[in-house]
Amino acid sequence: MNSLVKWTLILFVLFSIILNIVLICIHTNRAPKCSAHRVQPLRGKHDERSGVFADLTREEYLQVQEYMLKQTDLDISTNQITKPSENFLFLIDLSLPKKADALAYLDGKSSKPVREATVVVFHGAKGHIIEYVVGPLPKPTYHKDVTKERYKTELPINARTVTIGEYALLFKFFEEKIFPELGKLLKESFDLSVDKSLNAFEQMPRGVRSGDRKTWVSFLRDMSGMYIHPVGFEVLVNHGSVNASDWRVEKLLYNGQYFDTVEELRQKYDAGSVKKIPYKEPADHGSLKPRHESLQLGPQQFYAEGQRYSVSNNHVLYLDWSFAFGLSSVTGMRVFDVRFKGERIVYELSVQEAMSVYGSVTPGMMLTKFVDSSIGIGRFAHELVRGVDCPYEATYVDTYRYIDAPIPIRFKNSICIFEHNMGQPLRRHFSDFFHNSYGGMVNSALVFRTITAIGNYDYMWDFIFYQSGSVEAKVHATGYISSSYMMEGSLKYGHQVAENVLGNIHTHFINFKVDLDVLGVKNMFQTKDMEYVNVSLPWMSDHYAMIPQLVEKQLKTEQEAALPYDTKTPRYLHIASNKTNRWGHQRSYRLQVFSFTGDHLPESQAEERAMSWARYKVAITKQKDLEQTSSSLYNQNNIWNPAVDFSKYIEDNESIEDEDLVAWVTTGFLHIPHAEDIPNTVTVGNGGGVLLRPHNYFDNDPSIHSADGVYFSPGSEESCDNNRMACLAEETCSPTLEPFTYHGFEGVMKFEDWV
């Protein structure tokens, strides 16, 4: 017994020793957790004055709503299914202050501008739309009708966005006036039943002339990726009256054949005199569910020494940069008071519009021209997915919006901010011949991002802040293409991408507003390019050579500075100051546009005026508070008589010398859908943008002062003095990650709740 106890004790001691050795090794090899706090202090301080551009808070939305409801003479409803014949409070958004007032406040020269909200009411009972300014916030006491001041005209009720209430009535119209009459057709062609339904997708604009509200509705299979599941059945509904009892069907399309009434289609179908669509179980080609299990996690990014940026309310600090931000329900992402090393570079950089023109042989796509701000670009900024839409360790910001809803809605994590290694050096040189050395710098930049899922398309919007003093505004498109049912002649308008499915050719035009203030608001617009000149060689006068030479011009008026896409544009475009750098050159910022746009809609077309900004690669105008946007909430549904016609900003041809200038920049791409757009369009190659680059603004490259720079010469390769990379292995750490959560589905439209 004593021997057994003895050996048991020996084995226990040995096991304990081995276990401790293993645990010590594991602990020794495990990297410590990365610091949650920044190692170096911020270079600036957050500025509470940025709040002048901050989106309305939930409390402010509710205060404005309560004030408007107390105005009994307006007889306003906030019910989400308010009828078109009633008065509906559609939108509450921030009303931006006048620029001069905002600048005076930001520069400490005056008090804070009065904070106000814009309120849009659809007065169905009176047949028009009114925009009100309500203030002061947070406790409003007044409202003013600013419709004619802003748009120089009244806004007819038919210019309104289709609301949830109107959609509810349209769906009811389909269920009561169309589907019951075509039961046999719908069952035999599409297997429509209690358990199977069709989804509706609408064409815009709604008609062919001002005053129309006639919408071609295409029906799609009720399955994942419905946009690429057309069935070949389309209906033209006239819903121009604010009374749904007056709505009627004006045309139908079934399998390429047109009919004047539901009854005509039913009778001819039953008689066998139409070419029928036989039902076939559809392939699930629209699903985004991965086809294979994930075998290995991809690379992740984390902050080894804490974040080098900071977000406080709507203000961001990042190394030498600072800016305020907001998200408009109508136009989307925007930043203000952008400063580098304390100097204001940009007053406003904002998304303005996203527009597409489609080609098709089917009516549901033939006349389609989507003008997205008319349903709201920022409205559809839902929660971003951690680790996919943005890096896992990004900073996520919630936003509130009040548009076509009874209360303000919170959209969690709908903006993300992160510093990102862009994947290539910002600059570098390996000195081979003389003074052997290496000098370089990683291109680490701050990204400010949101993604808006507007129907079938998802637009990823990025504003990127580089350590060289450049700012980039860019967009990438992904999501589902819009498609149509294959008919005779379809292949003139795209490629077949699935069985009986045509991917329709279309354009993407994106407009950005760039209000640069280069060393103040007194700026000018310059262009630079090159030309070859025949030069006599000084040392050989009888010999000539063609030599590239700099060509510089200063454009003096708005019409001179409106640069159409269909003409040759100078390669260098500058907003410049009269002040010079050390070398005597005017300090400026260059607008470098990246674009692959298709052709713009001919100006002879009645709808073109609603998108006239797309004529121009860049257009320069004198800044005016009443020329706040290049498009409007109303341009889509009254496209033939638009509330905002951008070309009118240029008609007065004002001087742009020593003036406060705004650049309106158009980018985008032509999309000819192809098989690889199924199930989704990828972001690679599908986008555009504009880069704002310093051009003689500094005396040299400001990134030379960045702590990210690396330099070494022979013999000092392993020294950490000017090369943190040499010691990185000794400084490794593992990230502390937030748990994965997602609440994005809480803010989606739920069609089934309306009926």
GROMACS .gro file of C-alpha atoms in nm, residues 167-566:
model
  400
  167TYR     CA    1  -4.792   5.197  -5.177
  168ALA     CA    2  -5.044   5.033  -4.944
  169LEU     CA    3  -5.325   5.157  -5.169
  170LEU     CA    4  -5.143   5.043  -5.484
  171PHE     CA    5  -5.097   4.692  -5.344
  172LYS     CA    6  -5.461   4.687  -5.246
  173PHE     CA    7  -5.548   4.797  -5.600
  174PHE     CA    8  -5.352   4.502  -5.745
  175GLU     CA    9  -5.515   4.258  -5.505
  176GLU     CA   10  -5.868   4.381  -5.575
  177LYS     CA   11  -5.868   4.502  -5.937
  178ILE     CA   12  -5.613   4.285  -6.120
  179PHE     CA   13  -5.524   3.956  -5.952
  180PRO     CA   14  -5.882   3.826  -5.899
  181GLU     CA   15  -5.965   3.885  -6.266
  182LEU     CA   16  -5.658   3.697  -6.385
  183GLY     CA   17  -5.658   3.404  -6.146
  184LYS     CA   18  -5.621   3.136  -6.414
  185LEU     CA   19  -5.338   3.318  -6.593
  186LEU     CA   20  -5.151   3.390  -6.271
  187LYS     CA   21  -5.180   3.029  -6.158
  188GLU     CA   22  -5.082   2.868  -6.488
  189SER     CA   23  -4.801   3.110  -6.572
  190PHE     CA   24  -4.658   3.195  -6.231
  191ASP     CA   25  -4.806   2.936  -5.990
  192LEU     CA   26  -4.966   3.219  -5.792
  193SER     CA   27  -5.149   3.087  -5.487
  194VAL     CA   28  -5.217   3.160  -5.122
  195ASP     CA   29  -4.858   3.059  -5.046
  196LYS     CA   30  -4.696   3.213  -5.354
  197SER     CA   31  -4.714   3.577  -5.457
  198LEU     CA   32  -4.552   3.825  -5.694
  199ASN     CA   33  -4.358   4.134  -5.595
  200ALA     CA   34  -4.394   4.472  -5.767
  201PHE     CA   35  -4.110   4.685  -5.903
  202GLU     CA   36  -4.195   5.027  -6.042
  203GLN     CA   37  -4.068   5.223  -6.337
  204MET     CA   38  -3.983   5.593  -6.302
  205PRO     CA   39  -4.060   5.856  -6.415
  206ARG     CA   40  -4.433   5.803  -6.384
  207GLY     CA   41  -4.558   5.900  -6.727
  208VAL     CA   42  -4.444   6.107  -7.023
  209ARG     CA   43  -4.549   6.465  -6.942
  210SER     CA   44  -4.587   6.704  -6.649
  211GLY     CA   45  -4.890   6.621  -6.437
  212ASP     CA   46  -4.873   6.248  -6.513
  213ARG     CA   47  -4.865   5.991  -6.238
  214LYS     CA   48  -4.884   5.677  -6.448
  215THR     CA   49  -4.653   5.398  -6.336
  216TRP     CA   50  -4.551   5.086  -6.522
  217VAL     CA   51  -4.525   4.814  -6.258
  218SER     CA   52  -4.322   4.503  -6.338
  219PHE     CA   53  -4.400   4.189  -6.143
  220LEU     CA   54  -4.118   3.973  -6.010
  221ARG     CA   55  -4.100   3.639  -5.833
  222ASP     CA   56  -4.120   3.656  -5.455
  223MET     CA   57  -3.781   3.507  -5.387
  224SER     CA   58  -3.429   3.611  -5.290
  225GLY     CA   59  -3.288   3.861  -5.537
  226MET     CA   60  -3.631   3.933  -5.683
  227TYR     CA   61  -3.481   4.201  -5.911
  228ILE     CA   62  -3.334   3.931  -6.136
  229HIS     CA   63  -3.655   3.723  -6.142
  230PRO     CA   64  -3.888   3.904  -6.387
  231VAL     CA   65  -4.191   3.704  -6.500
  232GLY     CA   66  -4.303   3.888  -6.816
  233PHE     CA   67  -4.612   4.058  -6.671
  234GLU     CA   68  -4.636   4.438  -6.643
  235VAL     CA   69  -4.921   4.679  -6.571
  236LEU     CA   70  -4.959   5.054  -6.633
  237VAL     CA   71  -5.153   5.211  -6.344
  238ASN     CA   72  -5.285   5.567  -6.355
  239HIS     CA   73  -5.278   5.685  -5.992
  240GLY     CA   74  -5.273   6.057  -6.065
  241SER     CA   75  -5.578   6.131  -5.854
  242VAL     CA   76  -5.531   6.170  -5.479
  243ASN     CA   77  -5.846   5.958  -5.447
  244ALA     CA   78  -5.765   5.589  -5.494
  245SER     CA   79  -6.118   5.521  -5.615
  246ASP     CA   80  -6.027   5.704  -5.938
  247TRP     CA   81  -5.724   5.488  -6.014
  248ARG     CA   82  -5.736   5.263  -6.319
  249VAL     CA   83  -5.538   5.025  -6.536
  250GLU     CA   84  -5.443   5.179  -6.871
  251LYS     CA   85  -5.231   4.903  -7.029
  252LEU     CA   86  -5.100   4.555  -6.960
  253LEU     CA   87  -4.806   4.361  -7.103
  254TYR     CA   88  -4.801   3.982  -7.095
  255ASN     CA   89  -4.525   3.786  -7.268
  256GLY     CA   90  -4.451   4.069  -7.510
  257GLN     CA   91  -4.817   4.136  -7.602
  258TYR     CA   92  -5.004   4.456  -7.505
  259PHE     CA   93  -5.366   4.476  -7.384
  260ASP     CA   94  -5.587   4.776  -7.311
  261THR     CA   95  -5.781   4.628  -7.018
  262VAL     CA   96  -5.762   4.347  -6.767
  263GLU     CA   97  -6.079   4.204  -6.922
  264GLU     CA   98  -5.923   4.195  -7.272
  265LEU     CA   99  -5.621   4.003  -7.142
  266ARG     CA  100  -5.842   3.760  -6.950
  267GLN     CA  101  -6.069   3.690  -7.245
  268LYS     CA  102  -5.787   3.640  -7.494
  269TYR     CA  103  -5.595   3.421  -7.252
  270ASP     CA  104  -5.899   3.203  -7.188
  271ALA     CA  105  -5.964   3.182  -7.562
  272GLY     CA  106  -5.608   3.069  -7.626
  273SER     CA  107  -5.535   3.359  -7.860
  274VAL     CA  108  -5.226   3.479  -7.673
  275LYS     CA  109  -4.885   3.320  -7.648
  276LYS     CA  110  -4.880   3.181  -7.296
  277ILE     CA  111  -4.595   3.167  -7.047
  278PRO     CA  112  -4.584   2.810  -6.916
  279TYR     CA  113  -4.488   2.788  -6.549
  280LYS     CA  114  -4.149   2.645  -6.471
  281GLU     CA  115  -3.999   2.616  -6.123
  282PRO     CA  116  -3.743   2.899  -6.117
  283ALA     CA  117  -3.377   2.847  -6.036
  284ASP     CA  118  -3.260   3.022  -5.720
  285HIS     CA  119  -2.990   3.220  -5.901
  286GLY     CA  120  -3.042   3.532  -5.688
  287SER     CA  121  -2.946   3.386  -5.351
  288LEU     CA  122  -2.639   3.532  -5.179
  289LYS     CA  123  -2.601   3.240  -4.942
  290PRO     CA  124  -2.241   3.112  -4.973
  291ARG     CA  125  -2.211   2.800  -5.186
  292HIS     CA  126  -1.920   2.669  -4.979
  293GLU     CA  127  -1.831   2.671  -4.611
  294SER     CA  128  -1.558   2.909  -4.500
  295LEU     CA  129  -1.234   2.719  -4.445
  296GLN     CA  130  -1.007   2.999  -4.325
  297LEU     CA  131  -1.060   3.350  -4.194
  298GLY     CA  132  -0.923   3.627  -4.413
  299PRO     CA  133  -0.681   3.896  -4.289
  300GLN     CA  134  -0.809   4.136  -4.027
  301GLN     CA  135  -0.696   4.484  -3.928
  302PHE     CA  136  -0.651   4.610  -3.572
  303TYR     CA  137  -0.489   4.902  -3.391
  304ALA     CA  138  -0.166   4.800  -3.217
  305GLU     CA  139  -0.137   5.122  -3.017
  306GLY     CA  140  -0.494   5.242  -3.005
  307GLN     CA  141  -0.682   5.451  -3.259
  308ARG     CA  142  -0.508   5.757  -3.400
  309TYR     CA  143  -0.841   5.929  -3.459
  310SER     CA  144  -1.121   6.039  -3.231
  311VAL     CA  145  -1.495   6.089  -3.281
  312SER     CA  146  -1.689   6.323  -3.055
  313ASN     CA  147  -2.054   6.384  -3.144
  314ASN     CA  148  -2.030   6.481  -3.513
  315HIS     CA  149  -1.666   6.591  -3.505
  316VAL     CA  150  -1.364   6.385  -3.613
  317LEU     CA  151  -0.994   6.437  -3.542
  318TYR     CA  152  -0.732   6.237  -3.731
  319LEU     CA  153  -0.363   6.329  -3.719
  320ASP     CA  154  -0.355   6.667  -3.902
  321TRP     CA  155  -0.720   6.646  -4.015
  322SER     CA  156  -1.045   6.759  -3.856
  323PHE     CA  157  -1.401   6.775  -3.992
  324ALA     CA  158  -1.769   6.777  -3.900
  325PHE     CA  159  -2.011   6.528  -4.052
  326GLY     CA  160  -2.379   6.459  -4.113
  327LEU     CA  161  -2.615   6.233  -4.307
  328SER     CA  162  -2.907   6.394  -4.491
  329SER     CA  163  -3.211   6.171  -4.546
  330VAL     CA  164  -3.240   6.314  -4.898
  331THR     CA  165  -2.886   6.356  -5.033
  332GLY     CA  166  -2.685   6.133  -4.802
  333MET     CA  167  -2.334   6.167  -4.665
  334ARG     CA  168  -2.167   6.504  -4.614
  335VAL     CA  169  -1.876   6.664  -4.430
  336PHE     CA  170  -1.815   7.027  -4.339
  337ASP     CA  171  -1.534   7.253  -4.218
  338VAL     CA  172  -1.261   7.016  -4.334
  339ARG     CA  173  -0.925   7.137  -4.203
  340PHE     CA  174  -0.567   7.023  -4.251
  341LYS     CA  175  -0.308   7.146  -4.003
  342GLY     CA  176  -0.569   7.390  -3.877
  343GLU     CA  177  -0.640   7.551  -4.216
  344ARG     CA  178  -0.985   7.511  -4.369
  345ILE     CA  179  -0.959   7.334  -4.705
  346VAL     CA  180  -1.323   7.245  -4.771
  347TYR     CA  181  -1.638   7.408  -4.639
  348GLU     CA  182  -1.867   7.134  -4.771
  349LEU     CA  183  -1.811   6.802  -4.945
  350SER     CA  184  -2.135   6.616  -5.004
  351VAL     CA  185  -2.318   6.360  -5.212
  352GLN     CA  186  -2.585   6.530  -5.423
  353GLU     CA  187  -2.747   6.282  -5.657
  354ALA     CA  188  -2.733   5.933  -5.807
  355MET     CA  189  -2.906   5.887  -6.141
  356SER     CA  190  -2.945   5.603  -6.391
  357VAL     CA  191  -3.095   5.585  -6.741
  358TYR     CA  192  -3.202   5.241  -6.868
  359GLY     CA  193  -3.257   5.085  -7.207
  360SER     CA  194  -3.510   4.811  -7.274
  361VAL     CA  195  -3.776   4.680  -7.511
  362THR     CA  196  -4.018   4.633  -7.220
  363PRO     CA  197  -4.215   4.934  -7.089
  364GLY     CA  198  -4.120   4.874  -6.726
  365MET     CA  199  -3.758   4.959  -6.811
  366MET     CA  200  -3.781   5.141  -7.145
  367LEU     CA  201  -3.838   5.490  -7.003
  368THR     CA  202  -3.674   5.432  -6.665
  369LYS     CA  203  -3.462   5.717  -6.533
  370PHE     CA  204  -3.401   5.678  -6.163
  371VAL     CA  205  -3.328   6.000  -5.971
  372ASP     CA  206  -3.245   5.860  -5.630
  373SER     CA  207  -3.256   6.166  -5.404
  374SER     CA  208  -3.627   6.185  -5.486
  375ILE     CA  209  -3.686   5.883  -5.267
  376GLY     CA  210  -3.398   5.964  -5.035
  377ILE     CA  211  -3.035   5.852  -5.063
  378GLY     CA  212  -2.942   5.883  -4.696
  379ARG     CA  213  -3.281   5.740  -4.605
  380PHE     CA  214  -3.157   5.391  -4.693
  381ALA     CA  215  -2.833   5.392  -4.493
  382HIS     CA  216  -2.890   5.083  -4.278
  383GLU     CA  217  -2.664   4.920  -4.022
  384LEU     CA  218  -2.318   4.827  -4.151
  385VAL     CA  219  -2.196   4.474  -4.099
  386ARG     CA  220  -1.886   4.451  -3.883
  387GLY     CA  221  -1.592   4.291  -4.062
  388VAL     CA  222  -1.759   4.302  -4.407
  389ASP     CA  223  -1.897   4.648  -4.481
  390CYS     CA  224  -1.624   4.803  -4.266
  391PRO     CA  225  -1.327   4.665  -4.071
  392TYR     CA  226  -1.430   4.487  -3.753
  393GLU     CA  227  -1.248   4.740  -3.534
  394ALA     CA  228  -1.394   5.050  -3.702
  395THR     CA  229  -1.585   5.309  -3.502
  396TYR     CA  230  -1.958   5.287  -3.572
  397VAL     CA  231  -2.201   5.578  -3.542
  398ASP     CA  232  -2.580   5.568  -3.505
  399THR     CA  233  -2.804   5.808  -3.698
  400TYR     CA  234  -3.166   5.918  -3.665
  401ARG     CA  235  -3.396   5.996  -3.955
  402TYR     CA  236  -3.752   6.118  -3.998
  403ILE     CA  237  -3.880   6.042  -4.347
  404ASP     CA  238  -4.210   5.875  -4.437
  405ALA     CA  239  -4.245   5.754  -4.078
  406PRO     CA  240  -4.458   5.840  -3.773
  407ILE     CA  241  -4.156   5.887  -3.545
  408PRO     CA  242  -3.781   5.938  -3.585
  409ILE     CA  243  -3.610   5.605  -3.649
  410ARG     CA  244  -3.271   5.510  -3.511
  411PHE     CA  245  -3.035   5.338  -3.753
  412LYS     CA  246  -2.762   5.176  -3.547
  413ASN     CA  247  -2.407   5.169  -3.679
  414SER     CA  248  -2.506   5.332  -4.010
  415ILE     CA  249  -2.177   5.525  -4.042
  416CYS     CA  250  -1.832   5.379  -3.991
  417ILE     CA  251  -1.498   5.553  -3.945
  418PHE     CA  252  -1.164   5.378  -3.954
  419GLU     CA  253  -0.798   5.422  -4.035
  420HIS     CA  254  -0.693   5.190  -4.312
  421ASN     CA  255  -0.372   5.070  -4.473
  422MET     CA  256  -0.452   5.137  -4.838
  423GLY     CA  257  -0.226   4.854  -4.952
  424GLN     CA  258   0.049   5.049  -5.126
  425PRO     CA  259   0.314   5.298  -5.011
  426LEU     CA  260   0.211   5.661  -5.012
  427ARG     CA  261   0.562   5.731  -5.136
  428ARG     CA  262   0.897   5.548  -5.149
  429HIS     CA  263   1.239   5.545  -5.310
  430PHE     CA  264   1.520   5.293  -5.312
  431SER     CA  265   1.842   5.470  -5.392
  432ASP     CA  266   2.048   5.236  -5.608
  433PHE     CA  267   2.318   5.443  -5.775
  434PHE     CA  268   2.438   5.696  -5.516
  435HIS     CA  269   2.377   5.755  -5.145
  436ASN     CA  270   2.234   5.407  -5.102
  437SER     CA  271   1.927   5.422  -4.881
  438TYR     CA  272   1.559   5.345  -4.860
  439GLY     CA  273   1.290   5.599  -4.769
  440GLY     CA  274   0.918   5.530  -4.774
  441MET     CA  275   0.587   5.568  -4.599
  442VAL     CA  276   0.286   5.343  -4.567
  443ASN     CA  277  -0.032   5.492  -4.713
  444SER     CA  278  -0.247   5.492  -4.404
  445ALA     CA  279  -0.561   5.705  -4.439
  446LEU     CA  280  -0.887   5.773  -4.259
  447VAL     CA  281  -1.207   5.645  -4.424
  448PHE     CA  282  -1.551   5.789  -4.350
  449ARG     CA  283  -1.816   5.557  -4.496
  450THR     CA  284  -2.182   5.478  -4.528
  451ILE     CA  285  -2.365   5.238  -4.760
  452THR     CA  286  -2.712   5.308  -4.896
  453ALA     CA  287  -2.927   5.023  -5.025
  454ILE     CA  288  -3.163   5.205  -5.263
  455GLY     CA  289  -3.392   4.934  -5.398
  456ASN     CA  290  -3.180   4.693  -5.599
  457TYR     CA  291  -2.851   4.886  -5.585
  458ASP     CA  292  -2.618   4.934  -5.290
  459TYR     CA  293  -2.394   5.240  -5.314
  460MET     CA  294  -2.083   5.251  -5.095
  461TRP     CA  295  -1.985   5.611  -5.025
  462ASP     CA  296  -1.632   5.691  -4.901
  463PHE     CA  297  -1.463   6.014  -4.805
  464ILE     CA  298  -1.091   5.938  -4.757
  465PHE     CA  299  -0.841   6.165  -4.581
  466TYR     CA  300  -0.476   6.111  -4.677
  467GLN     CA  301  -0.164   6.224  -4.491
  468SER     CA  302  -0.047   6.405  -4.805
  469GLY     CA  303  -0.325   6.662  -4.762
  470SER     CA  304  -0.554   6.505  -5.023
  471VAL     CA  305  -0.922   6.419  -4.980
  472GLU     CA  306  -1.106   6.170  -5.199
  473ALA     CA  307  -1.480   6.132  -5.251
  474LYS     CA  308  -1.566   5.804  -5.417
  475VAL     CA  309  -1.854   5.568  -5.477
  476HIS     CA  310  -1.878   5.199  -5.559
  477ALA     CA  311  -2.192   5.023  -5.674
  478THR     CA  312  -2.296   4.670  -5.586
  479GLY     CA  313  -2.624   4.490  -5.522
  480TYR     CA  314  -2.860   4.350  -5.786
  481ILE     CA  315  -2.895   4.469  -6.144
  482SER     CA  316  -3.240   4.563  -6.268
  483SER     CA  317  -3.360   4.317  -6.528
  484SER     CA  318  -3.644   4.251  -6.768
  485TYR     CA  319  -3.814   3.947  -6.918
  486MET     CA  320  -3.661   3.835  -7.246
  487MET     CA  321  -3.860   3.933  -7.554
  488GLU     CA  322  -3.793   3.968  -7.924
  489GLY     CA  323  -3.539   4.248  -7.968
  490SER     CA  324  -3.418   4.235  -7.606
  491LEU     CA  325  -3.054   4.168  -7.695
  492LYS     CA  326  -3.024   4.521  -7.837
  493TYR     CA  327  -3.044   4.643  -7.478
  494GLY     CA  328  -2.816   4.411  -7.283
  495HIS     CA  329  -2.709   4.052  -7.229
  496GLN     CA  330  -2.899   3.747  -7.119
  497VAL     CA  331  -2.785   3.660  -6.766
  498ALA     CA  332  -3.028   3.382  -6.667
  499GLU     CA  333  -3.315   3.188  -6.820
  500ASN     CA  334  -3.553   3.444  -6.978
  501VAL     CA  335  -3.369   3.726  -6.794
  502LEU     CA  336  -3.207   4.026  -6.963
  503GLY     CA  337  -2.960   4.244  -6.776
  504ASN     CA  338  -3.051   4.589  -6.908
  505ILE     CA  339  -2.789   4.840  -7.021
  506HIS     CA  340  -2.785   5.151  -6.802
  507THR     CA  341  -2.576   5.446  -6.693
  508HIS     CA  342  -2.471   5.551  -6.344
  509PHE     CA  343  -2.416   5.923  -6.290
  510ILE     CA  344  -2.312   6.051  -5.946
  511ASN     CA  345  -2.291   6.417  -5.847
  512PHE     CA  346  -2.076   6.557  -5.566
  513LYS     CA  347  -2.074   6.910  -5.431
  514VAL     CA  348  -1.722   7.038  -5.355
  515ASP     CA  349  -1.716   7.376  -5.183
  516LEU     CA  350  -1.344   7.439  -5.155
  517ASP     CA  351  -1.224   7.742  -4.960
  518VAL     CA  352  -0.857   7.776  -5.048
  519LEU     CA  353  -0.711   8.016  -4.791
  520GLY     CA  354  -1.045   8.192  -4.766
  521VAL     CA  355  -1.349   8.241  -4.984
  522LYS     CA  356  -1.191   8.460  -5.253
  523ASN     CA  357  -1.085   8.205  -5.512
  524MET     CA  358  -1.055   8.159  -5.887
  525PHE     CA  359  -1.075   7.867  -6.131
  526GLN     CA  360  -0.770   7.772  -6.335
  527THR     CA  361  -0.688   7.498  -6.582
  528LYS     CA  362  -0.353   7.351  -6.679
  529ASP     CA  363  -0.261   7.115  -6.958
  530MET     CA  364   0.013   7.051  -7.209
  531GLU     CA  365   0.079   7.112  -7.575
  532TYR     CA  366   0.369   7.022  -7.800
  533VAL     CA  367   0.561   7.315  -7.945
  534ASN     CA  368   0.829   7.306  -8.215
  535VAL     CA  369   1.142   7.442  -8.049
  536SER     CA  370   1.480   7.524  -8.196
  537LEU     CA  371   1.757   7.363  -7.991
  538PRO     CA  372   1.975   7.634  -7.831
  539TRP     CA  373   2.296   7.446  -7.903
  540MET     CA  374   2.188   7.339  -8.253
  541SER     CA  375   1.975   7.619  -8.395
  542ASP     CA  376   1.907   7.444  -8.724
  543HIS     CA  377   1.748   7.145  -8.547
  544TYR     CA  378   1.394   7.148  -8.408
  545ALA     CA  379   1.217   6.917  -8.164
  546MET     CA  380   0.859   6.887  -8.042
  547ILE     CA  381   0.869   6.963  -7.669
  548PRO     CA  382   0.574   6.944  -7.425
  549GLN     CA  383   0.493   7.284  -7.278
  550LEU     CA  384   0.271   7.396  -6.992
  551VAL     CA  385  -0.054   7.572  -7.088
  552GLU     CA  386  -0.230   7.769  -6.813
  553LYS     CA  387  -0.564   7.949  -6.827
  554GLN     CA  388  -0.788   8.129  -6.584
  555LEU     CA  389  -1.160   8.095  -6.659
  556LYS     CA  390  -1.362   8.403  -6.577
  557THR     CA  391  -1.732   8.315  -6.590
  558GLU     CA  392  -1.963   8.032  -6.493
  559GLN     CA  393  -2.037   7.938  -6.853
  560GLU     CA  394  -1.666   7.921  -6.937
  561ALA     CA  395  -1.616   7.697  -6.634
  562ALA     CA  396  -1.900   7.454  -6.716
  563LEU     CA  397  -1.701   7.170  -6.872
  564PRO     CA  398  -1.924   6.927  -7.067
  565TYR     CA  399  -1.850   6.557  -7.082
  566ASP     CA  400  -1.874   6.550  -7.462
   0.00000   0.00000   0.00000
